[in-house]
Amino acid sequence: QNETTVTEFILLGFSSNPALRLCLFALFSVLYSATLIGNALVFVLICLDYRLHSPMYFFLCHLSIVDICYASNNVPHMLRNLLGQGKTISFAGCGTQIHLYLIFALTECVLLAMMSYDRYVAICHPLRYALIMNRRVCLTLAAVSWAFGFIFGTLQASLALHLPFCGPCEVDHFFCEILAVLKLACTDTTVNKVLIFAVCVCFLLFPLALILISYVHILATVLRIRSAPGWHKTFSTCGSHLTVVSLFYGNAIFMYMGPGSGNSSGREKVISLFYSLVSPTLNPLIYSLRNKQVKEALLKLQRRKRVFHS
């Protein structure tokens, strides 16, 4: 009898303190701008500089696209919420947020595993690298990443949005995160939670195991390298990827598979904020600051811009 036809949700967001909300708005606006500029710059550099037309940068280009889309799905509405202008969101809008959030998150899980396989082939089989990681293989791996993200993200979102919901529909989050929305359902959500756990095993634990296996082989190969330049080049490229992997998978496993997952709204907000803003902001910085080729491409673009203006 308490079941209602839900037309909109109320996003509770962060603190109700106006001064704190204004500070958070300024901070998150800067981070969001840095996310858009940083990832767009990486994308442009890879497209314009022929030296970056390699499998590693091909996957990095897709990672930049995922980060831009991921942040743009959640952050604009969060910023409006902090200004007191976007607390409500329609049922369709909430469903869209859940759907896109899952697609981009799951795609990034698979994409990071593909990037580790690329590094494994490059370091452990350098003479066959061009043959193994040819254009067709790269396109196939990227397509598989997006396809898996879309299929399983759509499945999860469809099951969640077909549940009956009860009022008051207050989502204790800054966007429609699936665990926060499931708490408002008027029925048992055990099946949904079991499916979420199963998807986490497939998209978190299994890819992470593949990444660790790849890096065990990489480490064994690196230990046989006796030249200091070889060591430095290997760790500069692999170190960037390992940093991103540890941040991404660590937080995801803690949030969705850790003890009491889905019960602490404060923890969910902090981790979701990391995915929505911190990680997309750090990714281009991690790769560009630690990568000589990207920095050289940036300097080349700056010189080209000065010549154009002169």
Tab-separated table of C-alpha atoms in Angstrom:
chain	number	residue	atom	x	y	z
A	1	GLN	CA	0.000	0.000	0.000
A	2	ASN	CA	2.965	2.332	0.502
A	3	GLU	CA	4.129	1.697	-3.058
A	4	THR	CA	3.930	4.817	-5.248
A	5	THR	CA	4.585	5.769	-8.834
A	6	VAL	CA	7.857	7.645	-8.597
A	7	THR	CA	8.351	10.577	-10.959
A	8	GLU	CA	11.442	12.119	-9.377
A	9	PHE	CA	14.118	11.620	-6.733
A	10	ILE	CA	15.652	14.090	-4.278
A	11	LEU	CA	19.449	14.050	-4.111
A	12	LEU	CA	20.558	14.967	-0.588
A	13	GLY	CA	24.117	15.665	-1.718
A	14	PHE	CA	26.634	17.017	0.761
A	15	SER	CA	26.452	19.280	3.818
A	16	SER	CA	23.564	21.717	4.300
A	17	ASN	CA	26.000	24.386	5.514
A	18	PRO	CA	25.858	27.176	2.861
A	19	ALA	CA	29.470	28.284	3.413
A	20	LEU	CA	30.805	24.734	3.144
A	21	ARG	CA	28.687	24.062	0.055
A	22	LEU	CA	30.104	27.166	-1.607
A	23	CYS	CA	33.677	26.051	-0.846
A	24	LEU	CA	32.938	22.580	-2.211
A	25	PHE	CA	31.428	24.126	-5.329
A	26	ALA	CA	34.608	26.140	-5.967
A	27	LEU	CA	36.865	23.118	-5.343
A	28	PHE	CA	34.842	20.706	-7.470
A	29	SER	CA	34.505	23.255	-10.279
A	30	VAL	CA	38.298	23.542	-10.472
A	31	LEU	CA	38.727	19.753	-10.450
A	32	TYR	CA	36.034	19.279	-13.105
A	33	SER	CA	37.624	21.915	-15.331
A	34	ALA	CA	41.013	20.226	-14.863
A	35	THR	CA	39.444	16.882	-15.776
A	36	LEU	CA	37.966	18.208	-19.023
A	37	ILE	CA	41.064	20.186	-20.026
A	38	GLY	CA	43.590	17.478	-19.066
A	39	ASN	CA	41.832	14.575	-20.764
A	40	ALA	CA	40.893	16.625	-23.829
A	41	LEU	CA	44.529	17.720	-24.137
A	42	VAL	CA	45.756	14.122	-23.975
A	43	PHE	CA	43.201	13.138	-26.624
A	44	VAL	CA	44.247	15.994	-28.931
A	45	LEU	CA	47.973	15.297	-28.483
A	46	ILE	CA	47.532	11.631	-29.342
A	47	CYS	CA	45.478	12.444	-32.424
A	48	LEU	CA	47.867	15.138	-33.719
A	49	ASP	CA	51.305	13.647	-33.012
A	50	TYR	CA	52.207	10.688	-35.233
A	51	ARG	CA	54.793	9.504	-32.669
A	52	LEU	CA	51.902	8.747	-30.309
A	53	HIS	CA	50.065	6.575	-32.837
A	54	SER	CA	50.912	3.355	-31.015
A	55	PRO	CA	48.734	0.799	-29.176
A	56	MET	CA	49.615	2.195	-25.725
A	57	TYR	CA	48.416	5.678	-26.639
A	58	PHE	CA	45.451	4.274	-28.547
A	59	PHE	CA	44.149	2.769	-25.288
A	60	LEU	CA	45.105	5.911	-23.359
A	61	CYS	CA	42.974	7.885	-25.814
A	62	HIS	CA	39.985	5.685	-24.993
A	63	LEU	CA	40.698	6.088	-21.280
A	64	SER	CA	40.566	9.876	-21.695
A	65	ILE	CA	37.200	9.597	-23.458
A	66	VAL	CA	35.838	7.403	-20.648
A	67	ASP	CA	37.056	9.849	-17.972
A	68	ILE	CA	35.481	12.862	-19.699
A	69	CYS	CA	32.148	11.068	-20.104
A	70	TYR	CA	32.280	9.631	-16.587
A	71	ALA	CA	32.826	13.010	-14.947
A	72	SER	CA	30.288	14.781	-17.176
A	73	ASN	CA	27.611	12.251	-16.215
A	74	ASN	CA	27.689	13.116	-12.485
A	75	VAL	CA	29.501	16.357	-11.773
A	76	PRO	CA	27.359	19.050	-13.505
A	77	HIS	CA	24.248	18.008	-11.563
A	78	MET	CA	26.309	17.824	-8.356
A	79	LEU	CA	27.531	21.400	-8.886
A	80	ARG	CA	23.951	22.610	-9.374
A	81	ASN	CA	22.993	20.749	-6.215
A	82	LEU	CA	25.715	22.554	-4.253
A	83	LEU	CA	24.237	25.880	-5.405
A	84	GLY	CA	20.798	24.741	-4.264
A	85	GLN	CA	19.417	24.526	-7.809
A	86	GLY	CA	19.483	20.812	-8.610
A	87	LYS	CA	18.273	18.742	-5.671
A	88	THR	CA	15.537	16.988	-7.637
A	89	ILE	CA	16.092	14.725	-10.608
A	90	SER	CA	13.450	13.005	-12.716
A	91	PHE	CA	13.083	9.235	-12.688
A	92	ALA	CA	14.272	9.124	-16.300
A	93	GLY	CA	17.228	11.373	-15.474
A	94	CYS	CA	18.142	9.188	-12.512
A	95	GLY	CA	17.922	6.080	-14.670
A	96	THR	CA	20.177	7.694	-17.263
A	97	GLN	CA	22.765	8.534	-14.593
A	98	ILE	CA	22.779	4.961	-13.291
A	99	HIS	CA	23.011	3.530	-16.796
A	100	LEU	CA	25.891	5.743	-17.971
A	101	TYR	CA	27.707	5.452	-14.629
A	102	LEU	CA	27.753	1.657	-14.938
A	103	ILE	CA	28.706	1.666	-18.624
A	104	PHE	CA	31.726	3.942	-18.146
A	105	ALA	CA	32.857	2.285	-14.896
A	106	LEU	CA	32.722	-1.245	-16.330
A	107	THR	CA	34.339	-0.116	-19.585
A	108	GLU	CA	37.264	1.369	-17.653
A	109	CYS	CA	37.675	-1.880	-15.700
A	110	VAL	CA	38.163	-3.851	-18.924
A	111	LEU	CA	40.165	-1.092	-20.611
A	112	LEU	CA	42.783	-1.023	-17.839
A	113	ALA	CA	43.209	-4.792	-18.220
A	114	MET	CA	43.706	-4.358	-21.979
A	115	MET	CA	46.351	-1.718	-21.303
A	116	SER	CA	48.240	-4.105	-19.016
A	117	TYR	CA	48.191	-6.769	-21.755
A	118	ASP	CA	49.645	-4.199	-24.156
A	119	ARG	CA	52.496	-3.479	-21.719
A	120	TYR	CA	53.074	-7.224	-21.246
A	121	VAL	CA	53.465	-7.792	-24.997
A	122	ALA	CA	55.639	-4.679	-25.433
A	123	ILE	CA	58.106	-5.666	-22.699
A	124	CYS	CA	58.036	-9.467	-22.772
A	125	HIS	CA	57.742	-9.908	-26.555
A	126	PRO	CA	59.231	-6.714	-28.040
A	127	LEU	CA	60.249	-8.292	-31.363
A	128	ARG	CA	56.703	-9.539	-32.002
A	129	TYR	CA	54.958	-6.477	-30.541
A	130	ALA	CA	53.978	-4.881	-33.869
A	131	LEU	CA	52.694	-8.216	-35.144
A	132	ILE	CA	50.657	-9.117	-32.045
A	133	MET	CA	49.297	-5.649	-31.257
A	134	ASN	CA	48.330	-4.731	-34.798
A	135	ARG	CA	45.584	-2.256	-35.663
A	136	ARG	CA	42.900	-4.932	-35.940
A	137	VAL	CA	43.713	-6.400	-32.524
A	138	CYS	CA	43.707	-2.956	-30.879
A	139	LEU	CA	40.340	-2.066	-32.396
A	140	THR	CA	38.924	-5.422	-31.295
A	141	LEU	CA	40.155	-5.035	-27.702
A	142	ALA	CA	38.762	-1.498	-27.478
A	143	ALA	CA	35.431	-2.624	-28.965
A	144	VAL	CA	35.246	-5.510	-26.477
A	145	SER	CA	35.834	-3.078	-23.589
A	146	TRP	CA	33.000	-0.793	-24.678
A	147	ALA	CA	30.684	-3.701	-25.570
A	148	PHE	CA	31.127	-5.429	-22.221
A	149	GLY	CA	30.585	-2.140	-20.395
A	150	PHE	CA	27.418	-1.396	-22.372
A	151	ILE	CA	25.894	-4.885	-22.111
A	152	PHE	CA	26.443	-5.462	-18.396
A	153	GLY	CA	25.803	-1.813	-17.482
A	154	THR	CA	22.461	-1.962	-19.317
A	155	LEU	CA	21.567	-5.245	-17.608
A	156	GLN	CA	22.312	-3.872	-14.133
A	157	ALA	CA	20.491	-0.593	-14.736
A	158	SER	CA	17.422	-2.324	-16.228
A	159	LEU	CA	17.016	-4.648	-13.247
A	160	ALA	CA	17.398	-1.778	-10.780
A	161	LEU	CA	14.982	0.597	-12.525
A	162	HIS	CA	12.221	-2.008	-12.867
A	163	LEU	CA	11.947	-2.295	-9.075
A	164	PRO	CA	9.007	-0.645	-7.275
A	165	PHE	CA	10.033	2.421	-5.223
A	166	CYS	CA	8.427	4.028	-2.169
A	167	GLY	CA	8.340	7.608	-0.948
A	168	PRO	CA	9.939	9.738	0.288
A	169	CYS	CA	12.414	9.180	-2.552
A	170	GLU	CA	15.454	10.813	-0.985
A	171	VAL	CA	18.727	9.472	-2.366
A	172	ASP	CA	21.470	9.962	0.213
A	173	HIS	CA	24.072	10.734	-2.421
A	174	PHE	CA	25.157	13.493	-4.820
A	175	PHE	CA	24.008	11.491	-7.862
A	176	CYS	CA	21.932	8.390	-8.591
A	177	GLU	CA	24.430	5.741	-7.524
A	178	ILE	CA	22.958	2.262	-7.858
A	179	LEU	CA	23.496	1.122	-4.232
A	180	ALA	CA	21.948	4.332	-2.881
A	181	VAL	CA	18.902	3.975	-5.166
A	182	LEU	CA	18.399	0.303	-4.286
A	183	LYS	CA	17.855	1.329	-0.639
A	184	LEU	CA	14.597	3.044	-1.703
A	185	ALA	CA	13.071	-0.041	-3.313
A	186	CYS	CA	9.834	-1.417	-1.804
A	187	THR	CA	10.843	-5.005	-2.414
A	188	ASP	CA	13.664	-7.379	-1.634
A	189	THR	CA	16.804	-6.402	-3.565
A	190	THR	CA	18.843	-9.524	-2.809
A	191	VAL	CA	18.889	-10.578	-6.480
A	192	ASN	CA	20.179	-7.143	-7.502
A	193	LYS	CA	22.906	-7.188	-4.863
A	194	VAL	CA	23.977	-10.722	-5.800
A	195	LEU	CA	24.183	-9.641	-9.440
A	196	ILE	CA	26.247	-6.584	-8.468
A	197	PHE	CA	28.635	-8.839	-6.560
A	198	ALA	CA	28.870	-11.243	-9.517
A	199	VAL	CA	29.604	-8.375	-11.904
A	200	CYS	CA	32.273	-7.108	-9.481
A	201	VAL	CA	33.940	-10.515	-9.560
A	202	CYS	CA	33.929	-10.487	-13.382
A	203	PHE	CA	34.915	-6.847	-13.859
A	204	LEU	CA	37.121	-6.221	-10.815
A	205	LEU	CA	38.713	-9.414	-9.518
A	206	PHE	CA	39.175	-11.203	-12.853
A	207	PRO	CA	40.738	-8.215	-14.707
A	208	LEU	CA	42.841	-7.417	-11.639
A	209	ALA	CA	44.130	-11.012	-11.624
A	210	LEU	CA	45.056	-10.682	-15.309
A	211	ILE	CA	46.827	-7.386	-14.597
A	212	LEU	CA	48.821	-8.924	-11.728
A	213	ILE	CA	49.787	-11.932	-13.871
A	214	SER	CA	50.918	-9.574	-16.640
A	215	TYR	CA	53.073	-7.587	-14.248
A	216	VAL	CA	54.612	-10.706	-12.718
A	217	HIS	CA	55.846	-11.620	-16.204
A	218	ILE	CA	56.914	-8.007	-16.792
A	219	LEU	CA	58.862	-7.956	-13.539
A	220	ALA	CA	60.607	-11.218	-14.434
A	221	THR	CA	61.595	-9.725	-17.789
A	222	VAL	CA	62.720	-6.426	-16.256
A	223	LEU	CA	64.993	-8.215	-13.794
A	224	ARG	CA	66.899	-9.600	-16.773
A	225	ILE	CA	67.487	-6.092	-18.158
A	226	ARG	CA	70.952	-4.926	-17.151
A	227	SER	CA	70.959	-1.419	-18.616
A	228	ALA	CA	69.837	1.543	-16.487
A	229	PRO	CA	68.030	3.260	-19.428
A	230	GLY	CA	66.058	0.065	-20.016
A	231	TRP	CA	64.987	-0.037	-16.380
A	232	HIS	CA	63.994	3.614	-16.408
A	233	LYS	CA	61.947	3.339	-19.620
A	234	THR	CA	60.127	0.257	-18.394
A	235	PHE	CA	59.232	1.679	-14.986
A	236	SER	CA	58.208	5.059	-16.451
A	237	THR	CA	55.564	3.451	-18.665
A	238	CYS	CA	54.440	0.645	-16.343
A	239	GLY	CA	54.576	2.785	-13.202
A	240	SER	CA	51.951	5.140	-14.602
A	241	HIS	CA	49.579	2.296	-15.420
A	242	LEU	CA	50.113	0.580	-12.063
A	243	THR	CA	49.353	3.837	-10.227
A	244	VAL	CA	46.037	4.227	-12.055
A	245	VAL	CA	45.179	0.546	-11.579
A	246	SER	CA	45.844	0.562	-7.832
A	247	LEU	CA	43.733	3.695	-7.315
A	248	PHE	CA	40.839	2.521	-9.483
A	249	TYR	CA	40.518	-1.132	-8.485
A	250	GLY	CA	41.397	-0.545	-4.838
A	251	ASN	CA	38.583	1.926	-4.285
A	252	ALA	CA	36.074	-0.088	-6.350
A	253	ILE	CA	36.725	-3.314	-4.435
A	254	PHE	CA	36.538	-1.457	-1.112
A	255	MET	CA	33.206	0.136	-2.068
A	256	TYR	CA	31.341	-2.768	-3.700
A	257	MET	CA	32.962	-5.858	-2.202
A	258	GLY	CA	34.256	-4.697	1.175
A	259	PRO	CA	32.597	-5.411	4.539
A	260	GLY	CA	29.378	-3.429	4.915
A	261	SER	CA	29.381	-2.306	1.293
A	262	GLY	CA	26.282	-0.269	0.533
A	263	ASN	CA	25.585	0.544	4.202
A	264	SER	CA	27.707	3.660	4.694
A	265	SER	CA	26.448	6.612	2.645
A	266	GLY	CA	29.415	8.736	3.749
A	267	ARG	CA	31.896	6.181	2.448
A	268	GLU	CA	29.951	5.799	-0.798
A	269	LYS	CA	30.005	9.561	-1.382
A	270	VAL	CA	33.743	9.867	-0.798
A	271	ILE	CA	34.626	6.934	-3.070
A	272	SER	CA	32.168	8.023	-5.762
A	273	LEU	CA	33.690	11.497	-5.597
A	274	PHE	CA	37.071	9.900	-6.222
A	275	TYR	CA	35.740	8.158	-9.356
A	276	SER	CA	33.834	11.196	-10.604
A	277	LEU	CA	36.533	13.833	-10.070
A	278	VAL	CA	39.830	12.796	-8.514
A	279	SER	CA	40.681	9.803	-10.718
A	280	PRO	CA	39.713	11.486	-14.043
A	281	THR	CA	41.781	14.517	-12.992
A	282	LEU	CA	44.815	12.463	-11.986
A	283	ASN	CA	44.899	10.113	-14.981
A	284	PRO	CA	46.175	12.632	-17.572
A	285	LEU	CA	48.583	14.116	-15.009
A	286	ILE	CA	49.994	10.701	-14.110
A	287	TYR	CA	50.512	9.691	-17.726
A	288	SER	CA	51.764	13.043	-19.028
A	289	LEU	CA	54.095	13.943	-16.155
A	290	ARG	CA	55.729	10.506	-16.165
A	291	ASN	CA	55.912	10.110	-19.932
A	292	LYS	CA	58.612	11.767	-21.996
A	293	GLN	CA	56.831	11.314	-25.343
A	294	VAL	CA	53.650	13.038	-24.133
A	295	LYS	CA	55.660	15.975	-22.773
A	296	GLU	CA	57.538	16.276	-26.070
A	297	ALA	CA	54.229	16.217	-27.967
A	298	LEU	CA	52.914	19.001	-25.726
A	299	LEU	CA	56.011	21.144	-26.350
A	300	LYS	CA	55.661	20.524	-30.082
A	301	LEU	CA	52.020	21.644	-29.966
A	302	GLN	CA	52.984	24.798	-28.082
A	303	ARG	CA	55.666	25.634	-30.661
A	304	ARG	CA	53.177	25.047	-33.472
A	305	LYS	CA	50.690	27.364	-31.748
A	306	ARG	CA	53.299	30.148	-31.373
A	307	VAL	CA	54.264	29.861	-35.052
A	308	PHE	CA	50.611	30.027	-36.059
A	309	HIS	CA	49.978	33.177	-34.001
A	310	SER	CA	53.157	34.873	-35.246
